[in-house]
Tab-separated table of C-alpha atoms in Angstrom:
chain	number	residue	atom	x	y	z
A	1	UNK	CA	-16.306	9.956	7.117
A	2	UNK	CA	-14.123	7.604	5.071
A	3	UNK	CA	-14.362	3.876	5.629
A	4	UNK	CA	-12.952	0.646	3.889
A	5	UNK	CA	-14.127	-3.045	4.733
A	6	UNK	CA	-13.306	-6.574	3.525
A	7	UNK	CA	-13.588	-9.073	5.516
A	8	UNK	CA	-10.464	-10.650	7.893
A	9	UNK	CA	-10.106	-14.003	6.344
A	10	UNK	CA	-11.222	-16.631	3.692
A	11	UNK	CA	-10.397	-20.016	3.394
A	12	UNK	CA	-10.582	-22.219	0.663
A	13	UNK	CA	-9.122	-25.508	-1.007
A	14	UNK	CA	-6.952	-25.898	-4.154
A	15	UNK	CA	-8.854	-25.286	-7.281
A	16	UNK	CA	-11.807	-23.240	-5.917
A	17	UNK	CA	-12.574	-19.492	-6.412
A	18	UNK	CA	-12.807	-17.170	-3.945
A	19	UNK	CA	-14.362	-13.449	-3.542
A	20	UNK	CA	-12.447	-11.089	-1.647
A	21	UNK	CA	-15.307	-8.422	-1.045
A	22	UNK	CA	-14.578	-4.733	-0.405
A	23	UNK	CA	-16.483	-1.720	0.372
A	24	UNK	CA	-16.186	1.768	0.940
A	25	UNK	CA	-16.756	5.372	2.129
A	26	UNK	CA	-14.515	7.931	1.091
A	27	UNK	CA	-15.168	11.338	-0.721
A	28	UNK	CA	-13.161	11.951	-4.169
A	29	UNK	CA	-13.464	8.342	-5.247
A	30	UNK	CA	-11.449	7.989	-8.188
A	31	UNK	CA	-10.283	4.117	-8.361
A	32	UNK	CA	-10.129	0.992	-6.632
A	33	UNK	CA	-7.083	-1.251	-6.862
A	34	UNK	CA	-6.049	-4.818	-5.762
A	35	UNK	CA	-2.305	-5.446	-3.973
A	36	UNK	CA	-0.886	-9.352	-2.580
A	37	UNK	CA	1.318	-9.542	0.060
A	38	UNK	CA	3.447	-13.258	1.067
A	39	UNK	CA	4.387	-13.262	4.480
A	40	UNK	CA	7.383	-10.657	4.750
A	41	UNK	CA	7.025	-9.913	1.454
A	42	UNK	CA	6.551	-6.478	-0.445
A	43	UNK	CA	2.979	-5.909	-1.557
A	44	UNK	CA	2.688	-6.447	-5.155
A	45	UNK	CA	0.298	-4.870	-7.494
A	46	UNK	CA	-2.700	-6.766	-8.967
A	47	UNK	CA	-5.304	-4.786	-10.731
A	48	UNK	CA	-7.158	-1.745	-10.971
A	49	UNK	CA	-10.715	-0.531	-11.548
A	50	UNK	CA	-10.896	2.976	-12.411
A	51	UNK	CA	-14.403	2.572	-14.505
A	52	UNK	CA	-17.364	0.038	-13.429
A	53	UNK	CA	-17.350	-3.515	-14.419
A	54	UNK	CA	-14.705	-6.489	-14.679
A	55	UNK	CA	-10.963	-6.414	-15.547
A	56	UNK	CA	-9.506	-9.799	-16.183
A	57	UNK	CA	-5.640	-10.650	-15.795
A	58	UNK	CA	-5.549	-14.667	-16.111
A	59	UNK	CA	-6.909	-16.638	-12.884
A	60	UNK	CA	-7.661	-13.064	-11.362
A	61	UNK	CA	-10.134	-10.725	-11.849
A	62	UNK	CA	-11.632	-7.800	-10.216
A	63	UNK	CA	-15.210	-6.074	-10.374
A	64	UNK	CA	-15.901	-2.524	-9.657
A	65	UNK	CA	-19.309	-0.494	-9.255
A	66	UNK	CA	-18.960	3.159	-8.785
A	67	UNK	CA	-22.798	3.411	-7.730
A	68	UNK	CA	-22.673	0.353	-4.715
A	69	UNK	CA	-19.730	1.991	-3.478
A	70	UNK	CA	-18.241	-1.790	-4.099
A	71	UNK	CA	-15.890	-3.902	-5.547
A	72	UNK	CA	-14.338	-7.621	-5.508
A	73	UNK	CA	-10.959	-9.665	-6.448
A	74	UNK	CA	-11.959	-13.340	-7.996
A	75	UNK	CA	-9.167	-15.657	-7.554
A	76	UNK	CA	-10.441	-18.538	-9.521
A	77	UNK	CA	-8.375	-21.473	-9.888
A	78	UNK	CA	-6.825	-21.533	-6.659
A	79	UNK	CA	-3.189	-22.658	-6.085
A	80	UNK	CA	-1.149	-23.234	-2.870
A	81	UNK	CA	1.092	-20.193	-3.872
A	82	UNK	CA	-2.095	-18.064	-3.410
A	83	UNK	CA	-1.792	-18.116	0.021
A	84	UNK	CA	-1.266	-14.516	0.778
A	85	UNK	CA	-2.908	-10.941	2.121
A	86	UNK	CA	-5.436	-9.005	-0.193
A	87	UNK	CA	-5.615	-6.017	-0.371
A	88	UNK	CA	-8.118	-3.195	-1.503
A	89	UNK	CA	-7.055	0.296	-1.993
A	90	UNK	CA	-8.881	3.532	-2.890
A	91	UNK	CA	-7.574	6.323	-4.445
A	92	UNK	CA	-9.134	9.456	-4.015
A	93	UNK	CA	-8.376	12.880	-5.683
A	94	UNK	CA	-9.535	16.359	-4.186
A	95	UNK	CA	-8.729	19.852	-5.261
A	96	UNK	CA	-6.587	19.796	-2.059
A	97	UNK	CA	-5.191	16.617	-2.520
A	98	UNK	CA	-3.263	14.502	-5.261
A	99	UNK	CA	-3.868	10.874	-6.259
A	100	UNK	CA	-4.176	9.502	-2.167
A	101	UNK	CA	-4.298	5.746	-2.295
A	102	UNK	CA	-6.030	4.249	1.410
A	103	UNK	CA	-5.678	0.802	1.723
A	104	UNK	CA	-8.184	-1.689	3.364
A	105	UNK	CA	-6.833	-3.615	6.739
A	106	UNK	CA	-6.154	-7.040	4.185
A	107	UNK	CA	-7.880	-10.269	3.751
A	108	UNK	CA	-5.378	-13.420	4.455
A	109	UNK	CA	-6.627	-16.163	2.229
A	110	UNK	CA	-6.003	-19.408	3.224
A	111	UNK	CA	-5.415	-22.664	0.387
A	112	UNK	CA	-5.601	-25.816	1.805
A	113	UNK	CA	-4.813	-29.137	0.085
B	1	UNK	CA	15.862	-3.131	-13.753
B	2	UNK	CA	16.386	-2.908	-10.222
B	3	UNK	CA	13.570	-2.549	-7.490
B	4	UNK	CA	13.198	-0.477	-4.639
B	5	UNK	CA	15.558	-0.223	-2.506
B	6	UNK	CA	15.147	0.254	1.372
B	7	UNK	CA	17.734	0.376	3.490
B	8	UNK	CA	18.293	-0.401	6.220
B	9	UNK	CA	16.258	-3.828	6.647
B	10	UNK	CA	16.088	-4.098	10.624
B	11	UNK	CA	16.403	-1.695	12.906
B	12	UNK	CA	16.436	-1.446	16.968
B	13	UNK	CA	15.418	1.793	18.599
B	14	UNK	CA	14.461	3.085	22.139
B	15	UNK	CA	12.005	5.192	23.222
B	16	UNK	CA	12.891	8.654	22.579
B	17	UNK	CA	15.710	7.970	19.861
B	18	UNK	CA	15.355	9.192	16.100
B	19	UNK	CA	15.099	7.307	13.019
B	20	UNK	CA	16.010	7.841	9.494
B	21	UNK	CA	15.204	5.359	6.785
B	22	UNK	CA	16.489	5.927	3.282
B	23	UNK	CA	14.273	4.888	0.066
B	24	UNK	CA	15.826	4.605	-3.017
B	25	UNK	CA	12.936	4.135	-6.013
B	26	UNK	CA	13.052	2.403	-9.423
B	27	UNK	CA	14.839	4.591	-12.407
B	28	UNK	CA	12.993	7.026	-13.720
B	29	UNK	CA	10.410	7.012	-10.705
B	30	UNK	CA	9.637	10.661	-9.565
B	31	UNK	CA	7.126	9.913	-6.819
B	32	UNK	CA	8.017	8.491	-3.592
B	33	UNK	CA	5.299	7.286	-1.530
B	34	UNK	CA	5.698	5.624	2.366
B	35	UNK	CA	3.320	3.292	4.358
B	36	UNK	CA	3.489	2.160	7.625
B	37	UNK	CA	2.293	-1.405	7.861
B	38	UNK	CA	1.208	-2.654	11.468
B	39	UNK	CA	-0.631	-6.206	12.506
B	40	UNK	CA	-4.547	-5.983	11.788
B	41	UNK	CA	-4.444	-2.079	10.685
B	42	UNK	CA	-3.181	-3.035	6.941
B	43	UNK	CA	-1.182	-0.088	5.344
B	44	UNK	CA	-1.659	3.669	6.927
B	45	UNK	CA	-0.221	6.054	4.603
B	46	UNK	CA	2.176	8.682	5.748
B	47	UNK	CA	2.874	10.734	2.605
B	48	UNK	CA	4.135	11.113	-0.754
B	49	UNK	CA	6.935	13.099	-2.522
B	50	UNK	CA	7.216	14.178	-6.468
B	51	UNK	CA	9.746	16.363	-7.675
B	52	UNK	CA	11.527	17.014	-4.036
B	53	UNK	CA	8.265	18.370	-2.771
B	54	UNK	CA	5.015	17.054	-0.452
B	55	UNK	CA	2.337	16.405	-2.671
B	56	UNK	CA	0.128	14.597	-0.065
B	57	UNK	CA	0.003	13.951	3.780
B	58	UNK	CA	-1.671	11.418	5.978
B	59	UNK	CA	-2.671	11.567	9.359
B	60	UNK	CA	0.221	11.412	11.401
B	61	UNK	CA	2.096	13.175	13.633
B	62	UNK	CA	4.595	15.969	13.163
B	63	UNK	CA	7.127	13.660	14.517
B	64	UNK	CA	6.971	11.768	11.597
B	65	UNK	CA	8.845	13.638	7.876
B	66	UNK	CA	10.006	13.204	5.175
B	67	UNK	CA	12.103	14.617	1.970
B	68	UNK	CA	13.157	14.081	-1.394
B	69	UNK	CA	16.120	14.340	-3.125
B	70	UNK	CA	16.401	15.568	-6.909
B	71	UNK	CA	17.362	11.799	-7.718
B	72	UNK	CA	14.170	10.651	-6.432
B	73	UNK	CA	15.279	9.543	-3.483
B	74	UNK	CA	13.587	9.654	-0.507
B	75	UNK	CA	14.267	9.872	3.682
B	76	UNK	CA	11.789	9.576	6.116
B	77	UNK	CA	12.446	10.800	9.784
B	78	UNK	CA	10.680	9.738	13.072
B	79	UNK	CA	11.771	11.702	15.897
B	80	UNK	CA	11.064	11.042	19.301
B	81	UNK	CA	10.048	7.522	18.779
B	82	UNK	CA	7.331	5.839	20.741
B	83	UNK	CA	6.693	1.803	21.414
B	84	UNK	CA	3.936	2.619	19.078
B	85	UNK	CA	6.111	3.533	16.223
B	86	UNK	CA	6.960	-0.124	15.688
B	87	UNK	CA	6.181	-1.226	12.842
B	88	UNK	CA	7.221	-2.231	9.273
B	89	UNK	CA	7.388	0.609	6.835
B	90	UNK	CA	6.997	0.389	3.546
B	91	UNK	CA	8.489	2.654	0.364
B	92	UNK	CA	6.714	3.003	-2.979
B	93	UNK	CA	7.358	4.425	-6.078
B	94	UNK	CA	5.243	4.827	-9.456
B	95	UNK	CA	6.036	7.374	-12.877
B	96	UNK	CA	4.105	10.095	-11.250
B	97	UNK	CA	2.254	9.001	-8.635
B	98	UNK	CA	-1.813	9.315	-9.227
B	99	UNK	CA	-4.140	6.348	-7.969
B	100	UNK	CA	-4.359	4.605	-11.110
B	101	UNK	CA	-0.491	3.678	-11.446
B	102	UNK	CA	0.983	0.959	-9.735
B	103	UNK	CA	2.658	1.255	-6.954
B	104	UNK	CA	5.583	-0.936	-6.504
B	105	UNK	CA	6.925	-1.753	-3.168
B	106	UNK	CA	10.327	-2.232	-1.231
B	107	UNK	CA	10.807	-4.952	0.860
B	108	UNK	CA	10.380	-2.488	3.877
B	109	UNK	CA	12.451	-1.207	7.397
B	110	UNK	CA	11.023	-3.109	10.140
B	111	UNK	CA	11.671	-0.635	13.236
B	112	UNK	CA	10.751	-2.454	16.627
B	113	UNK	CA	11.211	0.079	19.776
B	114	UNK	CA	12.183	-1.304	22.916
């Protein structure tokens, strides 16, 4: 079956880094990407990992490997505005289906002072 | 350039009543993708249009459809609404759709049912 985990929550003061962990199940695995969402806000696009290894885009960064079926968002540097629900999503492509994009149940990350 | 547009912003339903909520993407946008966003379940897709046709389905019920228009705009239709039908739903567009292009995101329709 398909499946996508990361984990519920992760707290952490101003300045730290935190790894948002995410892994998955899915048949067709073609990418993994990386959306924020502010409290009744629009989910906002981040990254995405379509080959293994580490993309880079200023205090964020995101990992993938292809072969552990894993993949992680770095927020390093962590501000107040941070304060917001991850997402991972996986996009899958089948010969029955075009470019599906399933999206993980969200990490809220907590910055404290 | 402007965003995506979802209209209408709030909307209160009963049990049994029909919805349409309209989705208007950024220009030049031909796919048209919608999401229904729920406490705890993150975002279940529903399906997504290119070129005025339904290039992919989730798993939902009949009662919920869709359509596009040839400007890229796109209507989705829940008929015979449940209380589980609340929720906030969410519009996205990208170029042409594909996992590897960004979606961006309208500031959703939140439907509560009463």
């Amino acid at each position: 079956g398909q499946s996508l985990e990361q984990p519920s929550e992760v707290t952490a003061v101003e300045g730290a880094i935190v790894q948002i962990n995410c892994t998955y199940q899915t048949s067709g695995f073609y990418g993994l990407s990386w959306y924020q969402q502010h409290d009744g806000g629009a989910p906002t696009f981040l990254s995405y990992n379509g080959l293994d290894g580490l993309e880079e885009t200023g205090r964020f960064s995101s990992f993938l490997s292809r072969s552990d079926s894993y993949g992680y968002l770095l927020l390093q540097e962590l501000q107040m505005k941070d304060s917001a629900s991850y997402f991972c999503a996986v996009g899958t492509m089948t010969t029955d289906s075009w470019g599906k994009l399933q999206f993980g149940a969200g990490t809220q990350v907590v910055v404290t002072p | 350039k402007a965003g995506v547009t979802q209209t209408p912003r709030y909307l209160i339903k009963t049990r049994g009543q029909q919805v349409t909520l309209s989705c208007s993407p950024i220009s030049g946008h031909r796919s048209v993708s919608w999401y229904q966003q729920t406490p705890g379940q993150g975002l279940q897709f529903l399906f997504e249009y290119f070129s005025e046709t339904q290039r992919n389905k989730g798993n939902f019920p009949g009662r919920f459809s869709g359509r596009q228009f040839s400007n890229s705009r796109s209507e989705m239709n829940v008929s015979t609404l449940e209380l589980g039908d609340s929720a906030l739903y969410l519009c996205a567009s990208s170029w042409e759709g594909g996992v590897n292009q960004p979606q961006h995101f309208g500031d959703g329709t939140r439907l509560s049912i009463l």
